[in-house]
mmCIF file of C-alpha atoms and ligand atoms in Angstrom:
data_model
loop_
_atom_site.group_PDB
_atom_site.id
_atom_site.type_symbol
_atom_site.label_atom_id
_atom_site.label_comp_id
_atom_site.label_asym_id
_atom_site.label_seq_id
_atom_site.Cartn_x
_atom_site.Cartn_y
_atom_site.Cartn_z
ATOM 1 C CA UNK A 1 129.453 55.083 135.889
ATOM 2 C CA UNK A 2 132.432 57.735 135.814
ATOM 3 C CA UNK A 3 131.623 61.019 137.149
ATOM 4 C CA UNK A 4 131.664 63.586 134.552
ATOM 5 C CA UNK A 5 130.067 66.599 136.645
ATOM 6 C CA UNK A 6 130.120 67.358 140.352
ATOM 7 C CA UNK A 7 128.633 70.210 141.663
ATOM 8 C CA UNK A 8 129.330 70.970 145.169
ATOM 9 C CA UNK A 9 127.618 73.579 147.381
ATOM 10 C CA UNK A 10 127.262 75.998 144.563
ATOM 11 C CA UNK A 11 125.053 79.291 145.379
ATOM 12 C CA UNK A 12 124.131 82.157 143.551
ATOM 13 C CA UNK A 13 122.985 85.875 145.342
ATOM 14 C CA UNK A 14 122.040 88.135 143.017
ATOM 15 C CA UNK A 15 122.688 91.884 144.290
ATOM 16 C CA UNK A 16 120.297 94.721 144.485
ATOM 17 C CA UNK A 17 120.423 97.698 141.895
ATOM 18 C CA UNK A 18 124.051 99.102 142.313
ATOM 19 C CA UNK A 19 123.014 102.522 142.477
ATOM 20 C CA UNK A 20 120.805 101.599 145.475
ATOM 21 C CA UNK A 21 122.652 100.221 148.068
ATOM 22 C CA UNK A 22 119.534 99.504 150.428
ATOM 23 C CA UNK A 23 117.914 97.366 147.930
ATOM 24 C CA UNK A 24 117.724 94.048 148.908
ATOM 25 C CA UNK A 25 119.736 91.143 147.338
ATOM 26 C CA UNK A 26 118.050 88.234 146.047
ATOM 27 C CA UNK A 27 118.979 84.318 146.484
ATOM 28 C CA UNK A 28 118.417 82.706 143.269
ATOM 29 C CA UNK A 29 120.033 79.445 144.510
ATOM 30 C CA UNK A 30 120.890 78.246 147.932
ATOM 31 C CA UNK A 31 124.061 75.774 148.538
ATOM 32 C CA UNK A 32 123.187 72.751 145.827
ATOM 33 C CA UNK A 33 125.162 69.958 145.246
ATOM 34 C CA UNK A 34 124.696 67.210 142.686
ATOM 35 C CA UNK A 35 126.664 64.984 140.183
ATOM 36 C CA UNK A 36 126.117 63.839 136.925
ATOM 37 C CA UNK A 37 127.263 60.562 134.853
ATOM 38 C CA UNK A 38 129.138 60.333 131.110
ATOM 39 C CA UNK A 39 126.035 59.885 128.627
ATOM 40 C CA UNK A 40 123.586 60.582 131.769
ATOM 41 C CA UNK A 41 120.580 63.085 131.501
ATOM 42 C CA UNK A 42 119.720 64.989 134.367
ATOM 43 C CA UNK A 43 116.293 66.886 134.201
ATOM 44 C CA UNK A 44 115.645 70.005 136.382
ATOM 45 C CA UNK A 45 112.471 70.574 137.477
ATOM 46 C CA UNK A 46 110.370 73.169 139.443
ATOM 47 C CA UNK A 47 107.809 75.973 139.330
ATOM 48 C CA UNK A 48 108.430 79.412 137.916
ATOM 49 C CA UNK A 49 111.358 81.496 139.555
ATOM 50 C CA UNK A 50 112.455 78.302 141.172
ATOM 51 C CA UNK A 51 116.533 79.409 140.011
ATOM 52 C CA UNK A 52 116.198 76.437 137.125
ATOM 53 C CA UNK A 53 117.840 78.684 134.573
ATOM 54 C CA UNK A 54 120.206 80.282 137.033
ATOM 55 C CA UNK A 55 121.852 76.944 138.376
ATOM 56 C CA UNK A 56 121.401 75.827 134.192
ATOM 57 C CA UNK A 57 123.968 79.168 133.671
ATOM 58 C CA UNK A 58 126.106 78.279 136.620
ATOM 59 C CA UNK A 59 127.036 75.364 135.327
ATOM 60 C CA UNK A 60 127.753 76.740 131.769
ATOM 61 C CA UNK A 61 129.402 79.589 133.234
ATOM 62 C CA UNK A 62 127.410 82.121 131.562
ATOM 63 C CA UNK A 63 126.843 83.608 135.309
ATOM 64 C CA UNK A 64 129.433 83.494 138.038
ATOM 65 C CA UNK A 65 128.567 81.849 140.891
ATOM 66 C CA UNK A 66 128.318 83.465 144.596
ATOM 67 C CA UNK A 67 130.162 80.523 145.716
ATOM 68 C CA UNK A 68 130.579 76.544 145.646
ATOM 69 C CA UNK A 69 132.652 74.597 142.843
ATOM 70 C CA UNK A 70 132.134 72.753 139.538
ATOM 71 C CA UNK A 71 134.049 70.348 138.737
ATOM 72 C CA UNK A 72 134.422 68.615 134.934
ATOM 73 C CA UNK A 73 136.365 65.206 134.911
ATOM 74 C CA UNK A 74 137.874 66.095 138.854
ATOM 75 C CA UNK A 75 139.230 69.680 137.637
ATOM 76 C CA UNK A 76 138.037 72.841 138.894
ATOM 77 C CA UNK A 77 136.200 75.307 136.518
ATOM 78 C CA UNK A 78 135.613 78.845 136.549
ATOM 79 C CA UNK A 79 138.625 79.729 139.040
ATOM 80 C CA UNK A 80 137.349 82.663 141.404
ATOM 81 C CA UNK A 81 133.856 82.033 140.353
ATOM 82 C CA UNK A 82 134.083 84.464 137.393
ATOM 83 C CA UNK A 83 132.300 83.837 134.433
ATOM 84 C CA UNK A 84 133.912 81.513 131.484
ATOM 85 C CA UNK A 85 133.300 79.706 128.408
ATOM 86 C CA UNK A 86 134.426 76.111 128.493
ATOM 87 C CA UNK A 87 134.451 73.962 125.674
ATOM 88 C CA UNK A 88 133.433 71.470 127.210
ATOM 89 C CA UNK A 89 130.223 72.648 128.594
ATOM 90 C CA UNK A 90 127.923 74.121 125.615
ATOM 91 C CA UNK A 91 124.428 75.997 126.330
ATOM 92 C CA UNK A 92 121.106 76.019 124.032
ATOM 93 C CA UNK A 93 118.816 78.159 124.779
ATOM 94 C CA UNK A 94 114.923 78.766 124.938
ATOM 95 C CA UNK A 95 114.951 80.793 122.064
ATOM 96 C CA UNK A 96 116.957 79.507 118.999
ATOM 97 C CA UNK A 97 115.418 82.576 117.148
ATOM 98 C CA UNK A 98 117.194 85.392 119.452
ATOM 99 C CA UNK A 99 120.690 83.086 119.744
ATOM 100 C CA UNK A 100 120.913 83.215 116.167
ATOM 101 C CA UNK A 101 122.757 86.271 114.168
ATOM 102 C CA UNK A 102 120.570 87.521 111.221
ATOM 103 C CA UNK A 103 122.982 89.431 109.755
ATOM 104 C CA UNK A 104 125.594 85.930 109.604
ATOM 105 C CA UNK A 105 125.056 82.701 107.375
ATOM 106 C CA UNK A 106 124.599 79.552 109.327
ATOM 107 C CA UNK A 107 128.039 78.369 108.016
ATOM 108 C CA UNK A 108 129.999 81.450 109.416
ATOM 109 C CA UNK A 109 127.855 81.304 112.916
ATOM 110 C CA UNK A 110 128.699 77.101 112.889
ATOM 111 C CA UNK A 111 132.389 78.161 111.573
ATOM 112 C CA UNK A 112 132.878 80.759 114.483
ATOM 113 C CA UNK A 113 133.624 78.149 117.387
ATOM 114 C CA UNK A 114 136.177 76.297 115.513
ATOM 115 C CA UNK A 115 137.651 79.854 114.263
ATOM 116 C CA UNK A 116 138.856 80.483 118.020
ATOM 117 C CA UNK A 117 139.372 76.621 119.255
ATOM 118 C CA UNK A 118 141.129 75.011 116.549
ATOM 119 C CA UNK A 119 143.624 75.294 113.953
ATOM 120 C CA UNK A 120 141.422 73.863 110.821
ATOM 121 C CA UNK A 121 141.892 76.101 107.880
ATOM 122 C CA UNK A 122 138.935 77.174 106.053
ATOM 123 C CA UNK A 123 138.568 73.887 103.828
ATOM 124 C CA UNK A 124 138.592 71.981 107.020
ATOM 125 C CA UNK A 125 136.293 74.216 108.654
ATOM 126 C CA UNK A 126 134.091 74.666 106.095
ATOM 127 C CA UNK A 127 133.967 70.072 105.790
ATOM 128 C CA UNK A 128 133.390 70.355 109.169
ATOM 129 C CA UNK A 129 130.613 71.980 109.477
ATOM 130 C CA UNK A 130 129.100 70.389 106.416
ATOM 131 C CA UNK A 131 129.313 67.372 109.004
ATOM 132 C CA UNK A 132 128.196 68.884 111.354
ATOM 133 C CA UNK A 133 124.899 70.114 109.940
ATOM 134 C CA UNK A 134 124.663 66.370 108.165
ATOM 135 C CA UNK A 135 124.235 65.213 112.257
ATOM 136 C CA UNK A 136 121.599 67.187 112.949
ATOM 137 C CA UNK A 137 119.453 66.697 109.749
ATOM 138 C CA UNK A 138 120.008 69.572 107.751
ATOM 139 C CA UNK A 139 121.558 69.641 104.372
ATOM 140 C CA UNK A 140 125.356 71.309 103.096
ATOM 141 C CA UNK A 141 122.841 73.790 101.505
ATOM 142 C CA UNK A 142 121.813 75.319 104.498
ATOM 143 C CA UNK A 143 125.298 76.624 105.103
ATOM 144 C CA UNK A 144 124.468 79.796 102.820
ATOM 145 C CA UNK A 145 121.156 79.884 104.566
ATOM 146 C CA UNK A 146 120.649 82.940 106.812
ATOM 147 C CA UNK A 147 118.455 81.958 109.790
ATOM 148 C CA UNK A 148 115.133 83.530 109.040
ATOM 149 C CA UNK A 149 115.232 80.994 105.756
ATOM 150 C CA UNK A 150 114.966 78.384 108.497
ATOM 151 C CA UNK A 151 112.218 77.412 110.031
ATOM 152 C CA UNK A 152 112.108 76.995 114.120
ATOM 153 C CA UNK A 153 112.670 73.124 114.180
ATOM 154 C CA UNK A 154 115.509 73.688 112.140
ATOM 155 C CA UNK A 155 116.668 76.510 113.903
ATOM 156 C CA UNK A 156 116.748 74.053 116.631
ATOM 157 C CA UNK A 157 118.756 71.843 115.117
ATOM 158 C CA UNK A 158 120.971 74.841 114.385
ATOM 159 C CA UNK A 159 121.176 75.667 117.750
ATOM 160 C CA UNK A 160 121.922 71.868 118.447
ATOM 161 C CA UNK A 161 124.924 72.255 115.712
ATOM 162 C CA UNK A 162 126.351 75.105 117.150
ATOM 163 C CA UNK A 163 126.928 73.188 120.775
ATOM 164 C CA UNK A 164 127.922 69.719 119.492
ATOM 165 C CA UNK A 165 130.850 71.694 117.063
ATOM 166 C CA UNK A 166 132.948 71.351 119.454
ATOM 167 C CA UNK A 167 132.236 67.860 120.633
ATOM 168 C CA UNK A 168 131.529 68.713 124.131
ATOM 169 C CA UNK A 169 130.918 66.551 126.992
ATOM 170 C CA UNK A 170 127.982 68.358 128.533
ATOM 171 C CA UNK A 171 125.052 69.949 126.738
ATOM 172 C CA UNK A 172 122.658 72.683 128.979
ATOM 173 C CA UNK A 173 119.422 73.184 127.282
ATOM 174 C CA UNK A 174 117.416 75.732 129.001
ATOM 175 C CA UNK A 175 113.922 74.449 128.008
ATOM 176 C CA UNK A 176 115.269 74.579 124.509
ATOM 177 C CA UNK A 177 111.913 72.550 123.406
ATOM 178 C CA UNK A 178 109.236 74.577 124.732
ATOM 179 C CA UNK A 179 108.495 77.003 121.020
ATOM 180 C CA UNK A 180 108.320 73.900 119.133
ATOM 181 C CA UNK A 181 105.018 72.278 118.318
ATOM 182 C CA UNK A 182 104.625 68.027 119.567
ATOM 183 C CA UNK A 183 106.108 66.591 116.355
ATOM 184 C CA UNK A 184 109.141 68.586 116.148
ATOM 185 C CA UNK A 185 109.574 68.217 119.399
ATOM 186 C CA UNK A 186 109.412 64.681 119.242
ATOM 187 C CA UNK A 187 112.069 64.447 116.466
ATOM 188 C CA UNK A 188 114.524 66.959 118.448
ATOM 189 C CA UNK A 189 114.318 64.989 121.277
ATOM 190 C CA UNK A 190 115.357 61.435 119.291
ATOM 191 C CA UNK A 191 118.062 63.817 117.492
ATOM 192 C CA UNK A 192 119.542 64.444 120.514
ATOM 193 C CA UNK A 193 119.101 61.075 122.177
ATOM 194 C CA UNK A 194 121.291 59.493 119.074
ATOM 195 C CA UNK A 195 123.525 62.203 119.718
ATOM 196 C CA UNK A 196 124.070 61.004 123.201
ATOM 197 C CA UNK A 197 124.607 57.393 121.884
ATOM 198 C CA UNK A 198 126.948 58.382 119.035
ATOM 199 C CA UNK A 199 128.920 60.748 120.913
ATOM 200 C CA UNK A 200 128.621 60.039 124.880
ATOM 201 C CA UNK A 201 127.235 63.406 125.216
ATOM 202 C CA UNK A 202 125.619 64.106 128.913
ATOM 203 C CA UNK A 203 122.870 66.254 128.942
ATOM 204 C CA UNK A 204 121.278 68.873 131.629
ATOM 205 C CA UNK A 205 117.550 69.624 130.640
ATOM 206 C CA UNK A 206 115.755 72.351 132.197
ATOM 207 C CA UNK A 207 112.113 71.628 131.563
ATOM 208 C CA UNK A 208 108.570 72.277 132.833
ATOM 209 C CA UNK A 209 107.572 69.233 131.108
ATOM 210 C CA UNK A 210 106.513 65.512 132.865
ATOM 211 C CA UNK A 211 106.367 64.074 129.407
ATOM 212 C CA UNK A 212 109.739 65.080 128.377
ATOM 213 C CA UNK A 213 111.191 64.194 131.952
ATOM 214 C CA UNK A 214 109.589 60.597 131.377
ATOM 215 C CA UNK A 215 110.833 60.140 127.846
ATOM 216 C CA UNK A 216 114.712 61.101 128.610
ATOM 217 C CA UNK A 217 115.979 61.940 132.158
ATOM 218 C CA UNK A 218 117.644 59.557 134.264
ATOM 219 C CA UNK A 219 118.038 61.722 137.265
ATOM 220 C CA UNK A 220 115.360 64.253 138.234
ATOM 221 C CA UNK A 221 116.529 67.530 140.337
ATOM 222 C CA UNK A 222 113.823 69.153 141.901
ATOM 223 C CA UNK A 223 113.574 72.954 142.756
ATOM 224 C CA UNK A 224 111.491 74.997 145.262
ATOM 225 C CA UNK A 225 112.737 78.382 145.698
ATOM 226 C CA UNK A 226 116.441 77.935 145.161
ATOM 227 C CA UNK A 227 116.912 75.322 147.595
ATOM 228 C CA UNK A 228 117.215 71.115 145.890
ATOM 229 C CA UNK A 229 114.327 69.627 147.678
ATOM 230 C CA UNK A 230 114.988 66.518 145.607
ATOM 231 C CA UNK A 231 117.522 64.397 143.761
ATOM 232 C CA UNK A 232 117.168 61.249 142.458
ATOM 233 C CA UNK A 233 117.247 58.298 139.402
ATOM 234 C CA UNK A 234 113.731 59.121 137.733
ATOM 235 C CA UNK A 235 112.587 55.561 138.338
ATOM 236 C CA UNK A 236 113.105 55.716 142.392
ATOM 237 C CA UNK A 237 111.810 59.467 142.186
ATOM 238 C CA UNK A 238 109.023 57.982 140.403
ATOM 239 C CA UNK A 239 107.736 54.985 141.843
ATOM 240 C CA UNK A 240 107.633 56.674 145.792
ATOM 241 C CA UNK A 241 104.967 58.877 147.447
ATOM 242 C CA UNK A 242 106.570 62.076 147.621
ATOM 243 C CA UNK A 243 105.998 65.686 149.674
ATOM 244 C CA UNK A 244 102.895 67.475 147.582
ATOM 245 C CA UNK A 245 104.762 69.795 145.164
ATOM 246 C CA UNK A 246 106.958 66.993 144.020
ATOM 247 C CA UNK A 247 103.752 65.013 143.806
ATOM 248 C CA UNK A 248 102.032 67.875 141.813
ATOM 249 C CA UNK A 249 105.426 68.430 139.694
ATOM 250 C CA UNK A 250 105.943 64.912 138.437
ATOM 251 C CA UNK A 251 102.107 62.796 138.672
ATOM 252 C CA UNK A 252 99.796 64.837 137.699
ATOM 253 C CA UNK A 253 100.691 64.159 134.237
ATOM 254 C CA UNK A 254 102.658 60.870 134.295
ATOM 255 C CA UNK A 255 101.763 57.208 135.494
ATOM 256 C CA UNK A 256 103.997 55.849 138.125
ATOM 257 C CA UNK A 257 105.674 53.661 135.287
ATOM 258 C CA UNK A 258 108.773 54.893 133.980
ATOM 259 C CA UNK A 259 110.523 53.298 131.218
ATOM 260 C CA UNK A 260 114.060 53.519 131.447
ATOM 261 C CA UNK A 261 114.372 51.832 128.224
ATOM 262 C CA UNK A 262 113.827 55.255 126.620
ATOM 263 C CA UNK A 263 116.269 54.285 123.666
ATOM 264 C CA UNK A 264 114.033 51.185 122.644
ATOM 265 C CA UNK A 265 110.673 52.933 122.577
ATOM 266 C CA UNK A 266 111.960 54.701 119.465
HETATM 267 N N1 ATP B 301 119.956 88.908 136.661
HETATM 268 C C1 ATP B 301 119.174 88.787 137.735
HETATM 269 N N2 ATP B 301 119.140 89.755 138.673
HETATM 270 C C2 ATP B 301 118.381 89.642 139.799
HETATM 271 N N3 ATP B 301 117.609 88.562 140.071
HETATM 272 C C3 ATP B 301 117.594 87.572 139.165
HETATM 273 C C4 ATP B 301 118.367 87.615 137.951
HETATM 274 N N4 ATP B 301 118.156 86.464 137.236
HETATM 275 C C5 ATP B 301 117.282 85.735 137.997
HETATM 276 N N5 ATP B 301 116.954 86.391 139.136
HETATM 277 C C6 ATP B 301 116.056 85.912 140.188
HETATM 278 O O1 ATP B 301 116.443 84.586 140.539
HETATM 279 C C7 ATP B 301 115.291 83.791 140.776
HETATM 280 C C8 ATP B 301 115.357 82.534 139.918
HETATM 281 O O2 ATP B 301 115.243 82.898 138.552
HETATM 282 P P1 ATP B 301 115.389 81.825 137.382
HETATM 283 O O3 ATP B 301 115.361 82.580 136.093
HETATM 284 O O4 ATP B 301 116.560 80.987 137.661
HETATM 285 O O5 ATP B 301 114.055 80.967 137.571
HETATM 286 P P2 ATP B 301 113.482 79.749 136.706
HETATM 287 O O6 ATP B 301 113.272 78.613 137.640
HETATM 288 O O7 ATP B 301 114.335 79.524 135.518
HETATM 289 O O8 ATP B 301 112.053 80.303 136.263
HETATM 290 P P3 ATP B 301 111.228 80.073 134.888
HETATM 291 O O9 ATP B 301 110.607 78.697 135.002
HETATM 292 O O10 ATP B 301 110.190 81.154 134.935
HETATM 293 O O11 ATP B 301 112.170 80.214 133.736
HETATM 294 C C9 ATP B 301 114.082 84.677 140.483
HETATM 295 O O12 ATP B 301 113.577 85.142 141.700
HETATM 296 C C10 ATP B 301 114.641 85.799 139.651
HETATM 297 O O13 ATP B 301 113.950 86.996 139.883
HETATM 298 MG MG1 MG B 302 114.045 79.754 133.430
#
């Protein structure tokens, strides 16, 4: 499988207050290095404060990173380790409700990325989006919709519009699952699994949860205090006696058996 992500060595130190130069600085995430696959899901596991959402933003380049190098298809990003946007690479979010403008329709916030990326005119964008929303379930109605007419699974699914608009290669969700009750879930999860088969998408999942891990990962990353105490295909993660907190992490609410036919369960 090609490489679409390779993450080499990439650390994040977060400094004290500014105005306080003896404060100490923090290390959110020690030297980590991983790759990930076109149409591969990576899950990234570990216990509160472990720097899952920090390495999640690193990649997306919503933070800079302290040092280390992403690559996307064998070409640097984020030169000088500054933050950038890159097309490529889109982020969701815990919490669809605070990403969201309330003063903004969904059809301007969907329109906005293709407003500064492309060259559609506003018939195309507007078709476009009407798509676009199509994808992910909702209706050409909801354009006109401002987001608290929504309800959260189809904020969601907003959410999940506003990253595919683009047609990225990598999606970031940073436990973008965890305010949505089992059914919803359940239904956000196959959305974006077709997604993945319709449009190659590869996916980085930040997630507390076994059960979601189980259902959709095919690589596990495991976190303990900034440092990757584990990487590894789900299935050989999951079928070998492990250290205790990986234990703890990844049985205590999953048999050893792992499907990796996720796509045929549905
Ligand atoms: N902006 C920041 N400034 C200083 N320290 C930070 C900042 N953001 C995160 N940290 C620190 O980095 C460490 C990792 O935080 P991070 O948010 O990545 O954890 P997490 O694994 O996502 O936790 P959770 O499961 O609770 O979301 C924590 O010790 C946190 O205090
Ligand atoms: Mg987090």
């Amino acid at each position: 499988m090609s490489q679409v992500l390779e993450v080499k060595n990439l650390t994040k130190t977060f400094r004290g207050r500014r105005d306080w130069p003896w404060s100490p600085k923090s290390v959110a995430v020690e030297p980590i290095s991983f790759t990930l696959g076109a149409g591969e899901t990576l899950a990234i596991m570990g216990e509160t404060g472990s720097g899952k959402s920090t390495l999640a933003k690193l990649v997306a380049g919503v933070e800079s990173a302290s040092g280390g190098a992403i690559y996307l298809n064998g070409q640097k990003l984020y030169d000088n380790n500054t933050k950038q946007r890159c097309q490529n690479i889109r982020m969701i979010f815990q919490d669809s409700e605070k990403s969201l403008n309330s003063q903004r329709t969904i059809g301007q916030q969907l329109e906005e990325p293709l407003l500064f990326n492309t060259k559609m005119n506003p018939e195309q964008r507007y078709h476009s989006v009407v798509q676009v929303l199509r994808k992910v379930g909702l209706l050409s109605e909801h354009y006109e919709f401002y987001p608290h007419m929504l309800s959260t699974g189809q904020k969601q699914r907003v959410a999940i519009a506003r990253a595919i608009t683009l047609e990225p290669q990598i999606i970031v969700a940073d436990e973008a699952l965890v305010a949505l009750d089992p059914s919803v879930r359940a239904q956000i999860i196959n959305l974006m699994l077709d997604l993945q088969q319709e449009m190659g998408i590869s996916y980085i999942f930040v997630t507390h949860s076994p059960q979601i891990v189980k259902h959709i990962a095919d690589k596990i990353l495991i976190l303990y205090r900034g440092k990757m105490i584990s990487f590894e295909q789900t299935e050989l993660l999951l079928n070998k006696s492990q250290e205790p907190y990986v234990e703890q992490l990844l049985h205590e609410h999953l048999s050893t058996e792992h499907s990796n036919k996720k796509r045929q369960k549905r």
